[in-house]
mmCIF file of C-alpha atoms and ligand atoms in Angstrom:
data_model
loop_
_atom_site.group_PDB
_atom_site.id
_atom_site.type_symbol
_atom_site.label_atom_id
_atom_site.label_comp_id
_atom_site.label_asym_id
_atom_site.label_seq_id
_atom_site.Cartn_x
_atom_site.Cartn_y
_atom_site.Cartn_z
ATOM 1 C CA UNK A 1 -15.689 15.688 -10.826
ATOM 2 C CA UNK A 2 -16.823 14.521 -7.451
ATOM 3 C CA UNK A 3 -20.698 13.706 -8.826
ATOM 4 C CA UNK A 4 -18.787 11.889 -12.083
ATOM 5 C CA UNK A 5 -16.972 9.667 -9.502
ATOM 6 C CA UNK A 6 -20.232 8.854 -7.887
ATOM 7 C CA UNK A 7 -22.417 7.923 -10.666
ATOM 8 C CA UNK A 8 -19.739 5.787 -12.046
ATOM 9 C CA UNK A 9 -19.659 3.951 -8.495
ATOM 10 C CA UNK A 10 -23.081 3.767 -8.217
ATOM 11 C CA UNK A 11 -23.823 2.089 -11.352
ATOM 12 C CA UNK A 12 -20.725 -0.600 -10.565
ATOM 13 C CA UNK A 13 -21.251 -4.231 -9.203
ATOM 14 C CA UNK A 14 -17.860 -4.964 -9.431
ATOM 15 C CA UNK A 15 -14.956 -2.624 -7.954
ATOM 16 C CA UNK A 16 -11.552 -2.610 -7.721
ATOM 17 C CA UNK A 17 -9.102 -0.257 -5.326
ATOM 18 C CA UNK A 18 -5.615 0.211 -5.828
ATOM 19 C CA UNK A 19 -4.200 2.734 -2.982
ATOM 20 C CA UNK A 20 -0.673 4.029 -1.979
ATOM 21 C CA UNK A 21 0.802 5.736 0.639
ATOM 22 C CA UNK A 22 -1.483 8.954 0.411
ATOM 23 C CA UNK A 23 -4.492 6.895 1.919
ATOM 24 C CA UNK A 24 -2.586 6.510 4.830
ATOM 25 C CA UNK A 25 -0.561 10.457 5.041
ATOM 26 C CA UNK A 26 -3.737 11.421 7.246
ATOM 27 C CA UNK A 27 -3.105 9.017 10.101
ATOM 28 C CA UNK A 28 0.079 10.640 9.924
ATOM 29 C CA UNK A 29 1.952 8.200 8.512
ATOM 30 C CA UNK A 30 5.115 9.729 6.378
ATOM 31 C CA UNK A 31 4.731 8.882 1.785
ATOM 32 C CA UNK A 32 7.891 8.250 0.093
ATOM 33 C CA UNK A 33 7.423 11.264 -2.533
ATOM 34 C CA UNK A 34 6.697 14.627 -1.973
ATOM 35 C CA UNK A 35 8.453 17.530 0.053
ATOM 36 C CA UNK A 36 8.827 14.935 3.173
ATOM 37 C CA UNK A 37 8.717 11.693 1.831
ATOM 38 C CA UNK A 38 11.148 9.445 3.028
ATOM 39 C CA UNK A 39 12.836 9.148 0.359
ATOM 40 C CA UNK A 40 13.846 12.506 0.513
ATOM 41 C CA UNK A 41 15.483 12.191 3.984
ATOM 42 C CA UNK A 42 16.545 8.300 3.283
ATOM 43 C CA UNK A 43 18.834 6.642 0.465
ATOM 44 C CA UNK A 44 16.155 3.710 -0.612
ATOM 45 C CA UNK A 45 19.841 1.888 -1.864
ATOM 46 C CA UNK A 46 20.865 2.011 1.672
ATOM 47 C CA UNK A 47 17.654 0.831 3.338
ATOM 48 C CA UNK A 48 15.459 -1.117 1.011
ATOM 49 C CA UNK A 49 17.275 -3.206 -1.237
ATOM 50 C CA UNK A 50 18.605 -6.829 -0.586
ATOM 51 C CA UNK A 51 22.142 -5.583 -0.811
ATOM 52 C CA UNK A 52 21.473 -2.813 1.321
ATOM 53 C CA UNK A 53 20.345 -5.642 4.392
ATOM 54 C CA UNK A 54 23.531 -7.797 3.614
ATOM 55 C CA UNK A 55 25.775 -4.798 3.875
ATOM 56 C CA UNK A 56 24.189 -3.660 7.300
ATOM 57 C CA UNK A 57 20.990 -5.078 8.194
ATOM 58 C CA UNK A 58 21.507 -3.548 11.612
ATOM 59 C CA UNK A 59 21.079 -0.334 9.847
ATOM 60 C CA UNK A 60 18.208 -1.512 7.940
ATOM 61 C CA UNK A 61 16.047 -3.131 11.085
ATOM 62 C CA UNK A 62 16.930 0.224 12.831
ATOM 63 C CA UNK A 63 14.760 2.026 10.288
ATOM 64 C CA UNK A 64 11.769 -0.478 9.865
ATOM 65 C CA UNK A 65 11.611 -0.272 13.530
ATOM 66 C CA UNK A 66 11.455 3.375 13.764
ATOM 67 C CA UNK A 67 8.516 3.084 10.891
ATOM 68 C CA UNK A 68 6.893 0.566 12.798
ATOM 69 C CA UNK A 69 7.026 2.646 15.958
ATOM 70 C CA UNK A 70 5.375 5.283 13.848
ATOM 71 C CA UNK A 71 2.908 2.917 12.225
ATOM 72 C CA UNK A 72 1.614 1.196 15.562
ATOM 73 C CA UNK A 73 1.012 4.754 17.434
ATOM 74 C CA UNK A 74 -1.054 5.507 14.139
ATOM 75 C CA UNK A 75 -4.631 4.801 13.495
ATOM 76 C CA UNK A 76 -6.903 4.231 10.309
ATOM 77 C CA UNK A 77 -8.368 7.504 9.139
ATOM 78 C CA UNK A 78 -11.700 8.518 7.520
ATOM 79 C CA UNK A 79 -10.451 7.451 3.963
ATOM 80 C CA UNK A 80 -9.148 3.620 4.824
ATOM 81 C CA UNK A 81 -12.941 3.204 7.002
ATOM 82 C CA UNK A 82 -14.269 4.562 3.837
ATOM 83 C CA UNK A 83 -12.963 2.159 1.834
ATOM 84 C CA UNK A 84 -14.383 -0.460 4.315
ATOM 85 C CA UNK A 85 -17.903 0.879 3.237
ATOM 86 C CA UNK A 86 -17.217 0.611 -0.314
ATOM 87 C CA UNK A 87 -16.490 -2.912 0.121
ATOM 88 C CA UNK A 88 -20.260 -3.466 2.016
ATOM 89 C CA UNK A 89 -22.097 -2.037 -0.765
ATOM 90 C CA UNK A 90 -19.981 -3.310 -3.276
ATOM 91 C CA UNK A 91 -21.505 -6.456 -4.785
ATOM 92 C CA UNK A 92 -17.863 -7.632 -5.911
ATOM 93 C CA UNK A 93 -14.691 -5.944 -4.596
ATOM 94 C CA UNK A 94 -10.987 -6.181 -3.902
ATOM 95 C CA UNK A 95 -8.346 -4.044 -2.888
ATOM 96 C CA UNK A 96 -4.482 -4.029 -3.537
ATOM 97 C CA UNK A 97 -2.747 -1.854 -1.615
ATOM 98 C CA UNK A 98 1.311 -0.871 -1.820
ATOM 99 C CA UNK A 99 1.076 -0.182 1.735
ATOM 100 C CA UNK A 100 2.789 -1.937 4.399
ATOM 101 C CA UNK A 101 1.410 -0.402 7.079
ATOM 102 C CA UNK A 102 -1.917 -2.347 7.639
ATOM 103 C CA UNK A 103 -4.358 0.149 8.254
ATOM 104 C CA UNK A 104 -6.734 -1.167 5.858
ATOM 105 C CA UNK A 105 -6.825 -4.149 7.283
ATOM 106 C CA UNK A 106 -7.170 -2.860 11.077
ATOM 107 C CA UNK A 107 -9.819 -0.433 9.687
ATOM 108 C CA UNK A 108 -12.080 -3.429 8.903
ATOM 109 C CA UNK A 109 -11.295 -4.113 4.674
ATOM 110 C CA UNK A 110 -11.694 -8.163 4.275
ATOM 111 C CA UNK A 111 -10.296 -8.858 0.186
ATOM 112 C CA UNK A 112 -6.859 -7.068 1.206
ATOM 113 C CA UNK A 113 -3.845 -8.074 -0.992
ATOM 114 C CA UNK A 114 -0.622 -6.441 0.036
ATOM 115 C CA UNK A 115 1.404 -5.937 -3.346
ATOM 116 C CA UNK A 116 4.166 -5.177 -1.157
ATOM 117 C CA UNK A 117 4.532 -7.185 1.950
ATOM 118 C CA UNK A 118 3.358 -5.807 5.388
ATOM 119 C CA UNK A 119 5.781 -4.697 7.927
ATOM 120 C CA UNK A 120 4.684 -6.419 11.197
ATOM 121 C CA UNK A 121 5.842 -9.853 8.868
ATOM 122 C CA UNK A 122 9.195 -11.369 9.245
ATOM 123 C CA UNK A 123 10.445 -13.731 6.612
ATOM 124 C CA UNK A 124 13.148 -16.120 7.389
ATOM 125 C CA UNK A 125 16.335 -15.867 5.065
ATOM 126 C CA UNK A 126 17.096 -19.741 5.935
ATOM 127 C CA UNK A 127 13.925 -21.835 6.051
ATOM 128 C CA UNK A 128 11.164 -19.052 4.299
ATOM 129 C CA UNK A 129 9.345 -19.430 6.968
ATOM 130 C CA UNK A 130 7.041 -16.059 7.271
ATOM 131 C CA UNK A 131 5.627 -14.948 10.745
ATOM 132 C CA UNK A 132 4.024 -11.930 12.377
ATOM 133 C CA UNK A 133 6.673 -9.512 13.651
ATOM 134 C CA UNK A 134 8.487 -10.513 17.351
ATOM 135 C CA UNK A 135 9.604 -7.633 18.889
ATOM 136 C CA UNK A 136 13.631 -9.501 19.668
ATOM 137 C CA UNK A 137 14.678 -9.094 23.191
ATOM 138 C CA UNK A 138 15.729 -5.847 24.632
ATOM 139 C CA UNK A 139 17.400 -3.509 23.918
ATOM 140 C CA UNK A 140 15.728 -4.157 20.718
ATOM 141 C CA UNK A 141 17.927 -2.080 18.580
ATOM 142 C CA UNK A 142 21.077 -3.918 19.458
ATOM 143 C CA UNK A 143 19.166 -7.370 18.756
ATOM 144 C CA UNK A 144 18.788 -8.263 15.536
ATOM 145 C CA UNK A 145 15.444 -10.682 15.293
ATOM 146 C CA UNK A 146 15.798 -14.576 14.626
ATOM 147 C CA UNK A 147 14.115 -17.063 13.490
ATOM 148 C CA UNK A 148 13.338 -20.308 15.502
ATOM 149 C CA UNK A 149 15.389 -22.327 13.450
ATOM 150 C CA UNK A 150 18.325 -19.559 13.946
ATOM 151 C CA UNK A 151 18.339 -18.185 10.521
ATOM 152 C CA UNK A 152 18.283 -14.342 10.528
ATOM 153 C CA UNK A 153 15.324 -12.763 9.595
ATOM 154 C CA UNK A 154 14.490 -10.044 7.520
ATOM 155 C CA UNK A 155 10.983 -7.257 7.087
ATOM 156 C CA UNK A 156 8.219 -9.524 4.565
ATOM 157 C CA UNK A 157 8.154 -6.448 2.331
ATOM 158 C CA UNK A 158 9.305 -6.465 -1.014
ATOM 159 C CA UNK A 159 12.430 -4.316 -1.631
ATOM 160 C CA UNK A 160 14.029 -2.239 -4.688
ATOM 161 C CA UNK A 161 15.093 -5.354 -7.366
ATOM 162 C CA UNK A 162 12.808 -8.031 -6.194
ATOM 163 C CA UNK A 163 10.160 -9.319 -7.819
ATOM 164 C CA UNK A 164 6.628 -8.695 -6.299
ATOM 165 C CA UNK A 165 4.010 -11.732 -5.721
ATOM 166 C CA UNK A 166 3.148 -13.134 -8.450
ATOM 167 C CA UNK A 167 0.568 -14.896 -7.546
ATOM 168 C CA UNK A 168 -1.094 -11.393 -5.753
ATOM 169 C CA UNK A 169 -0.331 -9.604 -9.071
ATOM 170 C CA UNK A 170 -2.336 -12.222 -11.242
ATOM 171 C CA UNK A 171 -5.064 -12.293 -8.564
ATOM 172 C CA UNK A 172 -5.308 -8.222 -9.280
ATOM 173 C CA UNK A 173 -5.227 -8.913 -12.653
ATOM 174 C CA UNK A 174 -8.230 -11.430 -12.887
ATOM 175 C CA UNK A 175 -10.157 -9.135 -10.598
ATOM 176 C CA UNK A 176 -9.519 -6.300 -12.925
ATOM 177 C CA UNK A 177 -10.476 -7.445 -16.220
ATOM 178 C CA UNK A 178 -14.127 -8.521 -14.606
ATOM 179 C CA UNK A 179 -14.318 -4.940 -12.733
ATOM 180 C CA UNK A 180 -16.684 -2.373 -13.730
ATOM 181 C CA UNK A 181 -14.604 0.423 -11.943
ATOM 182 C CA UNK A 182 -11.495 0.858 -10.440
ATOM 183 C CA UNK A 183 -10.434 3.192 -7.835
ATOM 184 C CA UNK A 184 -6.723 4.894 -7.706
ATOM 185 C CA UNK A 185 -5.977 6.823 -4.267
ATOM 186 C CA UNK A 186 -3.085 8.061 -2.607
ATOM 187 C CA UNK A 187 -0.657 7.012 -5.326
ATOM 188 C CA UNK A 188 2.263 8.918 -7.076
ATOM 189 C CA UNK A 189 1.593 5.860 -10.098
ATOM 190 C CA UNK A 190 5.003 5.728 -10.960
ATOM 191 C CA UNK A 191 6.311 2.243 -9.038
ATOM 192 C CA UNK A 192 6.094 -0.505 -11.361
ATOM 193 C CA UNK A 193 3.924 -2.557 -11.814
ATOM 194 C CA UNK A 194 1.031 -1.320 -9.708
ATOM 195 C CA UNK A 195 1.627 2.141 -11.885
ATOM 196 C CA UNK A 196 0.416 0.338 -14.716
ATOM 197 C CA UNK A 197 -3.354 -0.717 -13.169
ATOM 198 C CA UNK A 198 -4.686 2.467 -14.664
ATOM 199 C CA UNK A 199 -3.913 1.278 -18.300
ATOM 200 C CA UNK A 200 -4.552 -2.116 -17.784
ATOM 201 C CA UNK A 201 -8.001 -0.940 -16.382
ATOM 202 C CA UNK A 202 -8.843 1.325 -19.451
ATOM 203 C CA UNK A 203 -7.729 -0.936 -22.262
ATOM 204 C CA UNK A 204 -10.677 -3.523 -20.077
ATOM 205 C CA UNK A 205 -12.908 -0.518 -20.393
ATOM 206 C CA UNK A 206 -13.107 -0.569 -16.570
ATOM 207 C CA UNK A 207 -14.278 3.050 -15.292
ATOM 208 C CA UNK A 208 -11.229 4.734 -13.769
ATOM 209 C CA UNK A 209 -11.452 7.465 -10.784
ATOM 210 C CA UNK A 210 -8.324 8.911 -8.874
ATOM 211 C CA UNK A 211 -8.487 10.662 -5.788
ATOM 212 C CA UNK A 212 -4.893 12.514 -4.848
ATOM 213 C CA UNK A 213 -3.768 15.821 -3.260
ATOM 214 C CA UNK A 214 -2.532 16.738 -6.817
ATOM 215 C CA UNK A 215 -1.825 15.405 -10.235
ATOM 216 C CA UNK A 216 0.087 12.476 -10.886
ATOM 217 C CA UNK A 217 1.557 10.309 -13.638
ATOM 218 C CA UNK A 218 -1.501 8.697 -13.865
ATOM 219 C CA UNK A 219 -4.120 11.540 -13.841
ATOM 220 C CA UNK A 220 -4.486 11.988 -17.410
ATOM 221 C CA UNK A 221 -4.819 8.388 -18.116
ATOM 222 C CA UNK A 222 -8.368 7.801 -15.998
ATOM 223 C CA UNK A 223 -12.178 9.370 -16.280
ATOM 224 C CA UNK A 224 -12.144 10.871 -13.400
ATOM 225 C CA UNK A 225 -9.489 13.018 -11.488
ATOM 226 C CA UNK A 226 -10.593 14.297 -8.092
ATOM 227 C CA UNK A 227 -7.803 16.348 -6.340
ATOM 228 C CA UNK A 228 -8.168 17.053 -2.871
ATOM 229 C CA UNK A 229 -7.518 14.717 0.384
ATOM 230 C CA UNK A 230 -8.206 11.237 0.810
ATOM 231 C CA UNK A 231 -9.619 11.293 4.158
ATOM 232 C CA UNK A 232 -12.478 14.202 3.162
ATOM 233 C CA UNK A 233 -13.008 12.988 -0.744
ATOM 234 C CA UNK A 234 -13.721 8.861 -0.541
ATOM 235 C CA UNK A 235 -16.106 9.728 2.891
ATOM 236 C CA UNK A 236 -18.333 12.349 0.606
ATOM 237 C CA UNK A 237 -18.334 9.802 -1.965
ATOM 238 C CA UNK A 238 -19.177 7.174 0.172
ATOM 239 C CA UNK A 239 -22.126 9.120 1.883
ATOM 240 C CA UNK A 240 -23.724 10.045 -1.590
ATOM 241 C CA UNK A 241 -23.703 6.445 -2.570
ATOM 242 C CA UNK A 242 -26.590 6.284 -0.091
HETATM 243 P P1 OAD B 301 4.281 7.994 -2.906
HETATM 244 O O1 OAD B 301 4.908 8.592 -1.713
HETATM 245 O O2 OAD B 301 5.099 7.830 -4.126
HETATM 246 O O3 OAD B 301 3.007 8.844 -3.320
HETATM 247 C C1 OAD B 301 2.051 9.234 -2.384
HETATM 248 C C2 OAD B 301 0.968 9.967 -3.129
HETATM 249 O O4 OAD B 301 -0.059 10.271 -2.203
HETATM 250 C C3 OAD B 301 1.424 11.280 -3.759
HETATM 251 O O5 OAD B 301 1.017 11.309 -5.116
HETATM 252 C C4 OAD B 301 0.693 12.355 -2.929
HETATM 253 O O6 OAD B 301 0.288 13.471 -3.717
HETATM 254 C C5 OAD B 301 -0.513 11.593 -2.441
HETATM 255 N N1 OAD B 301 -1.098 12.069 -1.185
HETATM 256 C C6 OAD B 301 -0.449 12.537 -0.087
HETATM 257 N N2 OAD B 301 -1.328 12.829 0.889
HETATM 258 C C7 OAD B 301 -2.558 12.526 0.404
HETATM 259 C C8 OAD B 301 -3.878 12.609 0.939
HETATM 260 N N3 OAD B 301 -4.121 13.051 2.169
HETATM 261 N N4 OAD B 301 -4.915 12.225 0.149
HETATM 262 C C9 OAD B 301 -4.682 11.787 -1.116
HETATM 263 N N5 OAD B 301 -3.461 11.691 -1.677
HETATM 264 C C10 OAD B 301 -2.415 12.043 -0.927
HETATM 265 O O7 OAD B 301 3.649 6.605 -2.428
HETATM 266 P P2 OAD B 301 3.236 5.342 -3.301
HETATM 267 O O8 OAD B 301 2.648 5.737 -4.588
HETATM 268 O O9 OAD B 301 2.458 4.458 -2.402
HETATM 269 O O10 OAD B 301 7.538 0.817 -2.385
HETATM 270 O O11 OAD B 301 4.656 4.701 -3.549
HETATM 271 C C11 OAD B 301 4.726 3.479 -4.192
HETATM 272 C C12 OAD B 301 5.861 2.675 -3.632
HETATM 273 O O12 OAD B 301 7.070 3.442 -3.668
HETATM 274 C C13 OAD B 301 5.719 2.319 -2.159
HETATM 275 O O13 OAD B 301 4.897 1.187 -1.933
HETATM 276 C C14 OAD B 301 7.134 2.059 -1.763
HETATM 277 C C15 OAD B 301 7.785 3.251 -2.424
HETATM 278 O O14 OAD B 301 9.131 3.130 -2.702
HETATM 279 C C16 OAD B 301 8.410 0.007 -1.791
HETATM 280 O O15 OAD B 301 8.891 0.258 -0.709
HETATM 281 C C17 OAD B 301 8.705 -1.221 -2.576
#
């Protein structure tokens, strides 16, 4: 499966990446699926949804800053630095990533786009405005962050009911339907719409390869299916492409 992966790679000028939350479970960083994803141990309703922050955004702030404690002790493993190669020998490449976390971005990647926000963002509920994370002044649990202008502000990630970027999603699209391959990692392929970037890509006749620790709703839709971990697959595949 591995070598099928490769040759398809090596005879692309063009790719596209979409990755999940898998790319980043090596740097130790919890998924949301899965015996301990978070969403087993947290109600989504109660902490990711725009009624769940009106109810209690205390409640909600409390648990993106316990994720961004975990994020910012983490660092970018062997499969996000991997994916930084791809994009050198890549004539043509972009990657869209349902992770908040920004490891691709602090492992080197360049044509990032975050489907679904990034968590050291803030986004004003008053005037829009959006801004890199301020850690609010201590104790920072008790103090819920504000904006200049004194609105409240809320995590720039997109929650349960809202609508994603649009302008991000038709960015994807227009990359995809010129790419020769596309690459699925670390995804469970069942949040809409990203879950549908497998189908999209085969009706284009794009090349499809997925790398994940097991099958997924997706696996029987691409070429290629590589089970095994993201962090030792995309760095053989990377090496064989010379
Ligand atoms: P999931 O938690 O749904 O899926 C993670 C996938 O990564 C699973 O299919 C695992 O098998 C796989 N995986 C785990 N460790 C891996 C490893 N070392 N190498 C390769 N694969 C591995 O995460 P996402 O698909 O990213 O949305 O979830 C999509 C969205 O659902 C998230 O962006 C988030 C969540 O609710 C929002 O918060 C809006």
């Amino acid at each position: 499966m591995i070598e099928k992966a490769i040759g398809i790679l090596k005879s692309a000028k063009s790719l596209f990446v979409l990755t999940g939350a898998g790319i980043s479970a090596e740097s130790g960083i919890p998924t949301f699926r899965g015996a301990d994803g978070l969403w087993k141990n947290y109600s989504a309703t109660d902490l990711a949804t725009p009624e769940a922050f009106k109810k209690d955004p205390a409640l909600v702030w409390e648990w993106y800053h316990w994720r961004q404690n975990i994020i910012s002790k983490a660092d970018p493993n062997p499969a996000h630095y991997a994916v930084v190669d791809l994009e050198k020998k890549l004539e043509r490449f972009l990657l869209l990533t349902q992770n908040v976390d920004n490891l691709h971005q602090r492992a080197g990647s360049k044509n990032v786009l975050e489907i679904h926000g990034n968590i050291f963002r803030t986004r004003c509920l008053i005037c829009g405005e959006i801004a890199d994370y301020q850690k609010p002044s201590e104790p920072a649990n008790s103090t819920l962050p504000k904006c200049t202008c004194g609105g409240s502000l809320r995590p720039d990630v997109v929650w349960f009911g809202e609508a994603i970027p649009q302008d991000i999603w038709q960015n994807s699209l227009d990359f995809l339907s010129r790419a020769d391959a596309a690459l699925i990692c670390g995804t469970s392929g069942i949040v809409w719409p990203a879950a549908a970037i497998p189908e999209i890509a085969k009706r284009g006749n794009t090349k499809t390869i997925e790398i994940n620790l097991e099958p997924t709703a997706v696996s029987s839709i691409v070429d290629v299916s590589i089970q095994g971990k993201a962090g030792e697959i995309l760095p053989k595949i990377v090496a064989a492409l010379g």
